[in-house]
């Protein structure tokens, strides 16, 4: 039972340890969350901002959403807001969470709760205990703080100090806390990736020891966390730790190589969604069952376009044996375009060059999709019958090979006029040991 957890730094007085600053720039979410605190107080309940939003405020960041913890039970939460004409939605009523919508902003209002029974995935909860007990069921010390209406900060487990030291520490014994809910392993890596805070040694050990427990979770929950981790910049160290703890192998189903994972950081203008897609592709480069990759990727809840993009990087159209044959980017683009005519290939090409660095000759590195598209539309000024006429070549396999060679070199910008093309053809035939007439 969680309320028996005792932490070294547990702070016993239930009064603020410090006061937070009011936001200097307007933050509508914060103002609305404070109004919600007022409504609950007026109805006779205690209420505080809780968890991630308090952490973000301490870090000087604008929270992306606000959560409230209150002594009110779920029905009382609904009643208090309904009396003020505010819409409530019982999103997670079994766990005491009511979504309150004020001026278009959604707030999660949750009854104080304690997890009395856990099985690694779900918890049975009881409501209306103390803020301290509510804090004790939260994952990390930095996520277990509260702020009241007077800007008072309640920090029962030394979260503010851990924040200043940039340390990720579980509330209580990491091993026990992970066994209650294995998703916490991935949450730990997610916060590490986001804030670059390191778990302490005891926590790292526990992550490693319990990595197998991730198998109990649904693929969807795991994949949602993975995608969030991969969307952050500069996470090489985090992904390396996930690999050495056995977490990556557990969630991906095979042991990936991390050769190129850091290179995506070179692309500064990339969006979070693009970054996570590209990183996932880098991780899956050596995925052993490429023909099942489309099915495998479904669990990651990516958009159809992202899935198509990853397949495009990793499952080359049948005629291209990229990676082994070291096709030039131009050749690859050519095949991609035939297979996926609707796709914008600029980003795909940039990432392709990371995936298969050996395939990128400096000469063609600068190829962009626009450039490529332009050359594609330009017809080659030499046809089979020109070659037969001028070089006396009969139809057959050699003529086919020559045409293919000419097309690729033409698209690579290696020749332009018919005269240059014929010279190129003569060279090719000479190298092939065939004398043109
Ligand atoms: P984010 O900014 O990504 O939303 P967050 O800290 O707000 O980060 P949420 O998933 O929104 O994370 O959860 C809100 C709070 O609920 C957390 O700060 C934490 O106190 C608690 N919490 C969420 N998930 C867990 C969990 N699996 N185990 C323990 N506490 C959790
Ligand atoms: Mg949150």
Short mmCIF file of C-alpha atoms and ligand atoms in Angstrom, two decimals:
data_model
loop_
_atom_site.label_atom_id
_atom_site.label_comp_id
_atom_site.label_asym_id
_atom_site.label_seq_id
_atom_site.Cartn_x
_atom_site.Cartn_y
_atom_site.Cartn_z
CA UNK A 1 0.00 0.00 0.00
CA UNK A 2 1.41 3.31 -1.10
CA UNK A 3 0.74 5.28 2.11
CA UNK A 4 3.26 3.14 3.93
CA UNK A 5 6.01 4.48 1.62
CA UNK A 6 8.46 6.52 3.59
CA UNK A 7 10.97 8.67 1.84
CA UNK A 8 14.20 9.95 3.25
CA UNK A 9 13.33 13.52 2.48
CA UNK A 10 9.68 13.39 3.38
CA UNK A 11 8.55 16.74 4.70
CA UNK A 12 6.00 16.46 7.48
CA UNK A 13 4.31 19.87 7.76
CA UNK A 14 1.33 20.36 5.44
CA UNK A 15 1.98 23.99 4.80
CA UNK A 16 3.76 25.71 1.97
CA UNK A 17 7.53 25.49 1.99
CA UNK A 18 7.91 28.38 -0.42
CA UNK A 19 5.93 30.73 -2.62
CA UNK A 20 5.94 30.70 -6.38
CA UNK A 21 5.98 33.76 -8.56
CA UNK A 22 2.95 34.83 -10.50
CA UNK A 23 3.56 34.42 -14.23
CA UNK A 24 5.02 37.64 -15.61
CA UNK A 25 3.48 37.17 -19.05
CA UNK A 26 -0.25 36.43 -19.39
CA UNK A 27 -1.06 32.72 -19.26
CA UNK A 28 -4.74 32.10 -19.87
CA UNK A 29 -4.52 28.48 -18.74
CA UNK A 30 -3.08 29.53 -15.39
CA UNK A 31 -5.74 32.20 -14.81
CA UNK A 32 -8.50 29.72 -15.62
CA UNK A 33 -6.98 27.04 -13.40
CA UNK A 34 -6.91 29.55 -10.53
CA UNK A 35 -10.59 30.35 -11.15
CA UNK A 36 -11.32 26.62 -10.89
CA UNK A 37 -9.46 26.51 -7.55
CA UNK A 38 -11.71 29.37 -6.40
CA UNK A 39 -14.90 27.54 -7.42
CA UNK A 40 -13.88 24.43 -5.46
CA UNK A 41 -12.90 26.51 -2.44
CA UNK A 42 -16.23 28.35 -2.51
CA UNK A 43 -17.97 24.96 -2.45
CA UNK A 44 -16.05 24.12 0.75
CA UNK A 45 -13.22 21.97 -0.68
CA UNK A 46 -9.47 22.31 -0.64
CA UNK A 47 -7.89 22.42 -4.08
CA UNK A 48 -4.38 22.88 -5.46
CA UNK A 49 -2.61 22.83 -8.80
CA UNK A 50 -0.76 19.54 -9.00
CA UNK A 51 1.97 17.58 -10.72
CA UNK A 52 3.48 18.55 -14.08
CA UNK A 53 2.15 22.12 -14.14
CA UNK A 54 3.79 22.97 -10.80
CA UNK A 55 7.04 21.38 -11.98
CA UNK A 56 6.95 23.40 -15.20
CA UNK A 57 6.26 26.64 -13.30
CA UNK A 58 9.27 26.01 -11.09
CA UNK A 59 11.36 25.46 -14.20
CA UNK A 60 10.14 28.76 -15.64
CA UNK A 61 8.25 26.99 -18.43
CA UNK A 62 4.66 27.62 -19.47
CA UNK A 63 2.76 24.42 -18.61
CA UNK A 64 0.97 22.86 -21.56
CA UNK A 65 -1.96 21.91 -19.34
CA UNK A 66 -3.08 22.30 -15.74
CA UNK A 67 -4.17 19.57 -13.36
CA UNK A 68 -5.94 20.18 -10.08
CA UNK A 69 -6.06 17.94 -7.02
CA UNK A 70 -8.91 18.42 -4.57
CA UNK A 71 -10.36 17.01 -1.37
CA UNK A 72 -13.74 16.88 -3.16
CA UNK A 73 -14.97 13.47 -4.30
CA UNK A 74 -15.88 13.09 -8.00
CA UNK A 75 -19.62 13.79 -7.54
CA UNK A 76 -18.85 16.84 -5.43
CA UNK A 77 -16.46 18.12 -8.12
CA UNK A 78 -19.23 17.87 -10.73
CA UNK A 79 -21.71 19.55 -8.44
CA UNK A 80 -19.44 22.47 -7.58
CA UNK A 81 -18.82 23.28 -11.26
CA UNK A 82 -22.37 22.60 -12.44
CA UNK A 83 -23.63 25.12 -9.90
CA UNK A 84 -21.49 27.72 -11.66
CA UNK A 85 -22.75 26.64 -15.07
CA UNK A 86 -19.38 25.08 -15.98
CA UNK A 87 -19.33 21.99 -18.19
CA UNK A 88 -17.90 18.80 -16.66
CA UNK A 89 -17.03 15.52 -18.41
CA UNK A 90 -16.50 12.37 -16.31
CA UNK A 91 -13.42 11.30 -18.31
CA UNK A 92 -11.78 9.11 -15.69
CA UNK A 93 -14.43 8.98 -13.00
CA UNK A 94 -13.27 5.57 -11.71
CA UNK A 95 -9.93 7.15 -10.89
CA UNK A 96 -11.58 10.35 -9.66
CA UNK A 97 -10.82 12.51 -12.69
CA UNK A 98 -13.34 14.97 -14.06
CA UNK A 99 -12.52 17.16 -17.05
CA UNK A 100 -13.77 20.69 -16.54
CA UNK A 101 -14.09 22.96 -19.55
CA UNK A 102 -13.83 26.68 -18.82
CA UNK A 103 -13.59 29.23 -21.62
CA UNK A 104 -12.48 26.51 -23.99
CA UNK A 105 -9.65 25.37 -21.70
CA UNK A 106 -9.86 21.77 -20.42
CA UNK A 107 -8.65 21.16 -16.88
CA UNK A 108 -8.28 17.77 -15.26
CA UNK A 109 -9.66 17.90 -11.75
CA UNK A 110 -8.88 14.81 -9.68
CA UNK A 111 -9.99 13.80 -6.21
CA UNK A 112 -7.08 13.23 -3.83
CA UNK A 113 -6.44 9.54 -4.07
CA UNK A 114 -4.28 6.77 -2.88
CA UNK A 115 -3.54 3.64 -4.91
CA UNK A 116 -4.47 0.78 -2.61
CA UNK A 117 -3.90 -2.10 -4.99
CA UNK A 118 -1.68 -2.22 -8.05
CA UNK A 119 -0.84 -4.95 -10.56
CA UNK A 120 1.84 -3.36 -12.71
CA UNK A 121 -0.71 -1.80 -15.05
CA UNK A 122 -3.79 -0.54 -13.19
CA UNK A 123 -4.50 0.65 -9.68
CA UNK A 124 -7.49 0.41 -7.38
CA UNK A 125 -7.92 3.76 -5.69
CA UNK A 126 -9.55 5.33 -2.63
CA UNK A 127 -10.53 8.99 -2.58
CA UNK A 128 -10.30 11.95 -0.29
CA UNK A 129 -7.23 11.24 1.80
CA UNK A 130 -4.52 13.85 2.29
CA UNK A 131 -2.41 15.80 -0.18
CA UNK A 132 0.60 14.03 1.27
CA UNK A 133 -0.82 10.61 0.39
CA UNK A 134 -1.86 11.88 -3.02
CA UNK A 135 1.75 13.02 -3.52
CA UNK A 136 3.07 9.63 -2.42
CA UNK A 137 1.29 7.80 -5.28
CA UNK A 138 2.83 10.10 -7.92
CA UNK A 139 5.86 8.92 -9.84
CA UNK A 140 8.77 11.35 -9.45
CA UNK A 141 9.55 13.84 -6.70
CA UNK A 142 9.42 16.67 -9.25
CA UNK A 143 5.90 15.56 -10.27
CA UNK A 144 4.62 15.39 -6.69
CA UNK A 145 4.32 19.08 -5.85
CA UNK A 146 1.29 21.35 -5.44
CA UNK A 147 0.53 25.04 -5.58
CA UNK A 148 -2.35 26.63 -3.69
CA UNK A 149 -4.38 29.77 -4.37
CA UNK A 150 -1.88 31.94 -2.50
CA UNK A 151 0.97 30.65 -4.72
CA UNK A 152 2.18 28.46 -1.84
CA UNK A 153 4.35 25.50 -2.89
CA UNK A 154 3.83 22.13 -1.20
CA UNK A 155 6.76 19.84 -1.75
CA UNK A 156 6.56 16.69 0.35
CA UNK A 157 9.44 14.72 -1.14
CA UNK A 158 12.17 17.19 -2.02
CA UNK A 159 11.04 17.73 -5.64
CA UNK A 160 12.31 21.31 -5.86
CA UNK A 161 15.77 20.28 -4.71
CA UNK A 162 15.85 17.43 -7.23
CA UNK A 163 14.79 19.87 -9.93
CA UNK A 164 17.66 22.17 -9.09
CA UNK A 165 20.08 19.22 -9.12
CA UNK A 166 18.53 17.94 -12.36
CA UNK A 167 17.93 14.54 -10.82
CA UNK A 168 15.02 12.22 -11.58
CA UNK A 169 14.05 10.38 -8.42
CA UNK A 170 11.06 8.22 -7.69
CA UNK A 171 8.89 9.01 -4.70
CA UNK A 172 9.83 6.08 -2.49
CA UNK A 173 11.65 2.88 -3.45
CA UNK A 174 12.19 2.81 -7.24
CA UNK A 175 11.85 -0.97 -7.46
CA UNK A 176 8.50 -1.00 -5.71
CA UNK A 177 7.22 2.01 -7.60
CA UNK A 178 8.12 0.45 -10.95
CA UNK A 179 6.46 -2.84 -10.02
CA UNK A 180 3.24 -0.95 -9.29
CA UNK A 181 3.15 0.44 -12.81
CA UNK A 182 5.74 -0.54 -15.43
CA UNK A 183 4.86 2.46 -17.58
CA UNK A 184 6.91 4.47 -15.08
CA UNK A 185 10.05 3.03 -16.68
CA UNK A 186 9.21 4.77 -19.92
CA UNK A 187 7.99 7.92 -18.17
CA UNK A 188 11.40 8.11 -16.56
CA UNK A 189 13.16 8.02 -19.95
CA UNK A 190 10.61 10.48 -21.32
CA UNK A 191 11.35 13.08 -18.63
CA UNK A 192 15.06 12.41 -19.01
CA UNK A 193 14.75 13.07 -22.74
CA UNK A 194 12.64 16.18 -22.26
CA UNK A 195 14.57 17.89 -19.47
CA UNK A 196 17.95 16.17 -19.66
CA UNK A 197 17.61 15.27 -15.96
CA UNK A 198 19.39 12.06 -15.07
CA UNK A 199 17.93 9.30 -12.93
CA UNK A 200 20.10 8.60 -9.89
CA UNK A 201 22.09 5.33 -9.81
CA UNK A 202 19.55 3.46 -7.71
CA UNK A 203 16.82 4.40 -10.19
CA UNK A 204 18.92 3.36 -13.20
CA UNK A 205 19.54 0.00 -11.63
CA UNK A 206 15.85 -0.49 -10.93
CA UNK A 207 14.97 0.42 -14.54
CA UNK A 208 17.35 -2.26 -15.73
CA UNK A 209 16.18 -4.84 -13.28
CA UNK A 210 12.50 -4.36 -14.12
CA UNK A 211 12.70 -3.82 -17.90
CA UNK A 212 11.04 -7.19 -18.58
CA UNK A 213 7.90 -5.98 -16.81
CA UNK A 214 7.18 -3.75 -19.80
CA UNK A 215 5.87 -6.86 -21.54
CA UNK A 216 2.75 -6.60 -19.36
CA UNK A 217 1.70 -3.28 -20.87
CA UNK A 218 -0.40 -2.77 -23.97
CA UNK A 219 1.57 -2.00 -27.14
CA UNK A 220 -0.34 1.27 -27.52
CA UNK A 221 0.69 2.64 -24.13
CA UNK A 222 4.30 1.67 -24.71
CA UNK A 223 4.43 3.06 -28.23
CA UNK A 224 2.86 6.38 -27.23
CA UNK A 225 5.67 6.91 -24.72
CA UNK A 226 8.36 5.79 -27.19
CA UNK A 227 7.15 8.24 -29.82
CA UNK A 228 7.23 11.06 -27.28
CA UNK A 229 10.78 10.15 -26.26
CA UNK A 230 11.95 10.01 -29.87
CA UNK A 231 10.44 13.42 -30.61
CA UNK A 232 12.86 15.22 -28.28
CA UNK A 233 16.14 16.69 -29.53
CA UNK A 234 19.60 15.48 -28.43
CA UNK A 235 18.58 12.20 -26.86
CA UNK A 236 21.55 10.06 -27.82
CA UNK A 237 22.47 9.44 -24.17
CA UNK A 238 18.87 8.54 -23.29
CA UNK A 239 18.51 6.05 -26.13
CA UNK A 240 21.89 4.53 -25.24
CA UNK A 241 20.69 4.09 -21.65
CA UNK A 242 17.44 2.54 -22.90
CA UNK A 243 19.52 0.08 -24.89
CA UNK A 244 21.88 -0.79 -22.06
CA UNK A 245 18.97 -1.23 -19.61
CA UNK A 246 17.35 -3.70 -22.02
CA UNK A 247 14.33 -1.43 -22.42
CA UNK A 248 14.69 -0.83 -26.16
CA UNK A 249 15.01 -4.51 -26.94
CA UNK A 250 11.98 -5.22 -24.78
CA UNK A 251 9.74 -2.66 -26.46
CA UNK A 252 10.95 -3.00 -30.05
CA UNK A 253 11.19 -6.78 -30.02
CA UNK A 254 14.80 -6.83 -31.31
CA UNK A 255 18.11 -5.21 -30.42
CA UNK A 256 18.60 -2.15 -32.62
CA UNK A 257 21.88 -0.53 -33.58
CA UNK A 258 22.26 3.11 -32.59
CA UNK A 259 24.86 4.01 -35.22
CA UNK A 260 23.01 6.94 -36.69
CA UNK A 261 20.54 7.97 -34.00
CA UNK A 262 22.25 11.27 -33.18
CA UNK A 263 22.52 12.49 -36.74
CA UNK A 264 18.92 13.59 -36.96
CA UNK A 265 19.86 16.47 -34.66
CA UNK A 266 21.65 18.02 -37.62
CA UNK A 267 18.22 18.84 -39.04
CA UNK A 268 17.25 21.89 -37.02
CA UNK A 269 14.04 22.79 -38.83
CA UNK A 270 12.45 19.39 -38.33
CA UNK A 271 9.09 19.21 -36.46
CA UNK A 272 8.60 16.95 -33.44
CA UNK A 273 6.47 14.54 -35.46
CA UNK A 274 9.04 14.37 -38.25
CA UNK A 275 11.81 13.85 -35.73
CA UNK A 276 10.10 10.94 -34.01
CA UNK A 277 9.28 9.33 -37.37
CA UNK A 278 12.84 9.69 -38.63
CA UNK A 279 14.31 8.43 -35.35
CA UNK A 280 11.99 5.44 -35.36
CA UNK A 281 13.14 4.64 -38.89
CA UNK A 282 16.77 4.89 -37.77
CA UNK A 283 16.06 2.50 -34.92
CA UNK A 284 14.23 0.07 -37.20
CA UNK A 285 16.91 0.06 -39.86
CA UNK A 286 17.85 -3.50 -38.98
CA UNK A 287 14.35 -4.67 -38.11
CA UNK A 288 14.48 -8.33 -39.10
CA UNK A 289 11.03 -8.75 -40.68
CA UNK A 290 10.71 -5.83 -43.05
CA UNK A 291 7.79 -7.43 -44.92
CA UNK A 292 5.71 -7.17 -41.72
CA UNK A 293 6.83 -3.65 -40.92
CA UNK A 294 3.56 -1.96 -41.97
CA UNK A 295 1.63 -4.09 -39.51
CA UNK A 296 4.26 -3.58 -36.78
CA UNK A 297 4.13 0.19 -37.15
CA UNK A 298 0.36 0.36 -36.56
CA UNK A 299 0.80 0.16 -32.79
CA UNK A 300 2.77 3.42 -32.83
CA UNK A 301 -0.38 5.31 -33.78
CA UNK A 302 1.43 7.29 -36.41
CA UNK A 303 -0.42 9.07 -39.17
CA UNK A 304 -0.85 7.22 -42.45
CA UNK A 305 1.64 9.60 -43.99
CA UNK A 306 4.26 8.88 -41.31
CA UNK A 307 3.85 5.14 -41.77
CA UNK A 308 4.21 5.50 -45.51
CA UNK A 309 7.30 7.62 -44.97
CA UNK A 310 8.96 5.04 -42.74
CA UNK A 311 8.13 2.22 -45.13
CA UNK A 312 9.59 4.29 -47.90
CA UNK A 313 12.86 4.57 -46.02
CA UNK A 314 13.07 1.01 -44.87
CA UNK A 315 11.27 -1.13 -47.40
CA UNK A 316 12.70 -0.14 -50.74
CA UNK A 317 10.65 -0.89 -53.84
CA UNK A 318 11.56 -4.38 -54.94
CA UNK A 319 14.05 -3.40 -57.62
CA UNK A 320 16.23 -1.34 -55.26
CA UNK A 321 18.47 -3.23 -52.96
CA UNK A 322 19.56 -0.13 -51.07
CA UNK A 323 22.11 -0.58 -48.34
CA UNK A 324 23.70 -3.53 -50.12
CA UNK A 325 24.05 -2.23 -53.64
CA UNK A 326 24.70 1.29 -52.41
CA UNK A 327 22.42 2.86 -54.97
CA UNK A 328 23.00 6.58 -55.40
CA UNK A 329 20.35 8.84 -53.88
CA UNK A 330 19.33 9.73 -57.42
CA UNK A 331 18.66 6.12 -58.30
CA UNK A 332 16.75 5.64 -55.10
CA UNK A 333 14.65 8.72 -55.70
CA UNK A 334 13.91 7.48 -59.17
CA UNK A 335 12.54 4.21 -57.83
CA UNK A 336 10.72 5.85 -54.96
CA UNK A 337 9.02 8.23 -57.28
CA UNK A 338 7.78 5.39 -59.42
CA UNK A 339 6.48 3.53 -56.38
CA UNK A 340 5.03 6.53 -54.53
CA UNK A 341 4.24 9.17 -57.16
CA UNK A 342 2.27 11.38 -54.75
CA UNK A 343 4.93 11.64 -52.05
CA UNK A 344 7.11 14.71 -51.39
CA UNK A 345 10.53 13.15 -51.22
CA UNK A 346 12.73 15.96 -49.91
CA UNK A 347 12.63 14.96 -46.26
CA UNK A 348 12.69 11.30 -47.25
CA UNK A 349 15.91 11.84 -49.13
CA UNK A 350 17.55 13.76 -46.28
CA UNK A 351 16.83 10.93 -43.88
CA UNK A 352 17.72 8.30 -46.44
CA UNK A 353 21.18 9.77 -46.57
CA UNK A 354 21.44 9.34 -42.80
CA UNK A 355 20.14 5.80 -42.99
CA UNK A 356 22.57 4.73 -45.68
CA UNK A 357 25.49 7.12 -45.39
CA UNK A 358 27.72 5.00 -47.65
CA UNK A 359 25.27 5.42 -50.48
CA UNK A 360 25.70 9.17 -50.57
CA UNK A 361 28.38 10.28 -52.94
CA UNK A 362 29.36 13.90 -52.26
CA UNK A 363 28.58 14.61 -55.91
CA UNK A 364 24.89 13.85 -55.49
CA UNK A 365 24.36 14.80 -51.86
CA UNK A 366 22.88 18.10 -52.90
CA UNK A 367 20.06 16.49 -54.84
CA UNK A 368 16.69 17.72 -53.72
CA UNK A 369 13.33 16.49 -54.71
CA UNK A 370 12.66 19.68 -56.64
CA UNK A 371 15.88 19.31 -58.52
CA UNK A 372 15.14 15.68 -59.11
CA UNK A 373 11.57 16.38 -60.26
CA UNK A 374 12.88 18.88 -62.77
CA UNK A 375 15.36 16.46 -64.25
CA UNK A 376 12.75 13.74 -64.27
CA UNK A 377 10.35 15.76 -66.36
CA UNK A 378 13.04 16.59 -68.88
CA UNK A 379 13.00 13.85 -71.53
CA UNK A 380 16.34 12.22 -72.34
CA UNK A 381 17.44 13.52 -75.76
CA UNK A 382 18.47 10.04 -76.95
CA UNK A 383 16.17 7.16 -77.80
CA UNK A 384 16.81 3.50 -78.51
CA UNK A 385 16.48 3.99 -82.25
CA UNK A 386 19.08 6.84 -82.17
CA UNK A 387 21.51 4.42 -80.62
CA UNK A 388 20.72 1.69 -83.14
CA UNK A 389 21.08 4.16 -86.01
CA UNK A 390 24.24 6.01 -84.85
CA UNK A 391 26.07 3.17 -83.15
CA UNK A 392 24.71 0.27 -85.15
CA UNK A 393 23.46 -1.51 -82.04
CA UNK A 394 20.81 -4.18 -82.49
CA UNK A 395 17.90 -4.48 -80.08
CA UNK A 396 18.79 -6.79 -77.19
CA UNK A 397 20.04 -6.90 -73.62
CA UNK A 398 23.09 -4.74 -74.30
CA UNK A 399 20.96 -1.95 -75.75
CA UNK A 400 18.68 -2.19 -72.70
CA UNK A 401 21.62 -1.89 -70.30
CA UNK A 402 23.04 1.01 -72.25
CA UNK A 403 19.72 2.87 -72.16
CA UNK A 404 19.44 2.36 -68.41
CA UNK A 405 22.99 3.61 -67.91
CA UNK A 406 22.29 6.66 -70.06
CA UNK A 407 19.05 7.45 -68.24
CA UNK A 408 20.69 7.34 -64.82
CA UNK A 409 23.70 9.38 -65.81
CA UNK A 410 21.41 11.88 -67.57
CA UNK A 411 19.35 12.30 -64.38
CA UNK A 412 22.53 12.63 -62.38
CA UNK A 413 23.32 15.64 -64.56
CA UNK A 414 26.38 13.97 -66.10
CA UNK A 415 25.47 14.84 -69.70
CA UNK A 416 22.89 17.01 -71.44
CA UNK A 417 22.98 17.17 -75.24
CA UNK A 418 22.45 14.37 -77.75
CA UNK A 419 26.10 14.69 -78.79
CA UNK A 420 27.31 14.29 -75.20
CA UNK A 421 24.94 11.34 -74.80
CA UNK A 422 26.41 9.58 -77.81
CA UNK A 423 29.92 10.11 -76.48
CA UNK A 424 28.84 8.66 -73.18
CA UNK A 425 27.33 5.66 -75.00
CA UNK A 426 30.57 5.05 -76.89
CA UNK A 427 32.57 5.13 -73.65
CA UNK A 428 30.15 2.68 -72.07
CA UNK A 429 30.38 0.26 -74.97
CA UNK A 430 34.17 0.56 -75.05
CA UNK A 431 34.32 -0.31 -71.35
CA UNK A 432 31.94 -3.18 -71.98
CA UNK A 433 34.35 -4.45 -74.62
CA UNK A 434 32.01 -3.81 -77.53
CA UNK A 435 33.24 -1.74 -80.44
CA UNK A 436 30.60 0.56 -81.87
CA UNK A 437 30.49 0.68 -85.64
P1 LIG B 1 3.38 16.33 -19.27
O1 LIG B 1 3.93 17.71 -19.27
O2 LIG B 1 4.05 15.42 -20.25
O3 LIG B 1 1.89 16.25 -19.34
P2 LIG B 1 2.97 15.50 -16.58
O4 LIG B 1 3.91 15.40 -15.42
O5 LIG B 1 1.87 16.50 -16.48
O6 LIG B 1 3.84 15.74 -17.86
P3 LIG B 1 0.94 13.56 -17.00
O7 LIG B 1 1.03 12.25 -17.69
O8 LIG B 1 0.08 14.62 -17.59
O9 LIG B 1 2.42 14.06 -16.81
O10 LIG B 1 0.48 13.24 -15.52
C1 LIG B 1 0.15 14.24 -14.59
C2 LIG B 1 0.70 13.87 -13.21
O11 LIG B 1 0.09 12.65 -12.79
C3 LIG B 1 2.19 13.63 -13.18
O12 LIG B 1 2.91 14.83 -12.96
C4 LIG B 1 2.32 12.68 -12.01
O13 LIG B 1 2.27 13.37 -10.78
C5 LIG B 1 1.06 11.84 -12.11
N1 LIG B 1 1.23 10.61 -12.91
C6 LIG B 1 0.92 10.42 -14.21
N2 LIG B 1 1.17 9.17 -14.60
C7 LIG B 1 1.66 8.53 -13.52
C8 LIG B 1 2.09 7.21 -13.28
N3 LIG B 1 2.10 6.28 -14.24
N4 LIG B 1 2.49 6.89 -12.04
C9 LIG B 1 2.49 7.82 -11.04
N5 LIG B 1 2.11 9.08 -11.22
C10 LIG B 1 1.68 9.45 -12.44
MG1 LIG B 2 0.28 16.74 -17.97
#
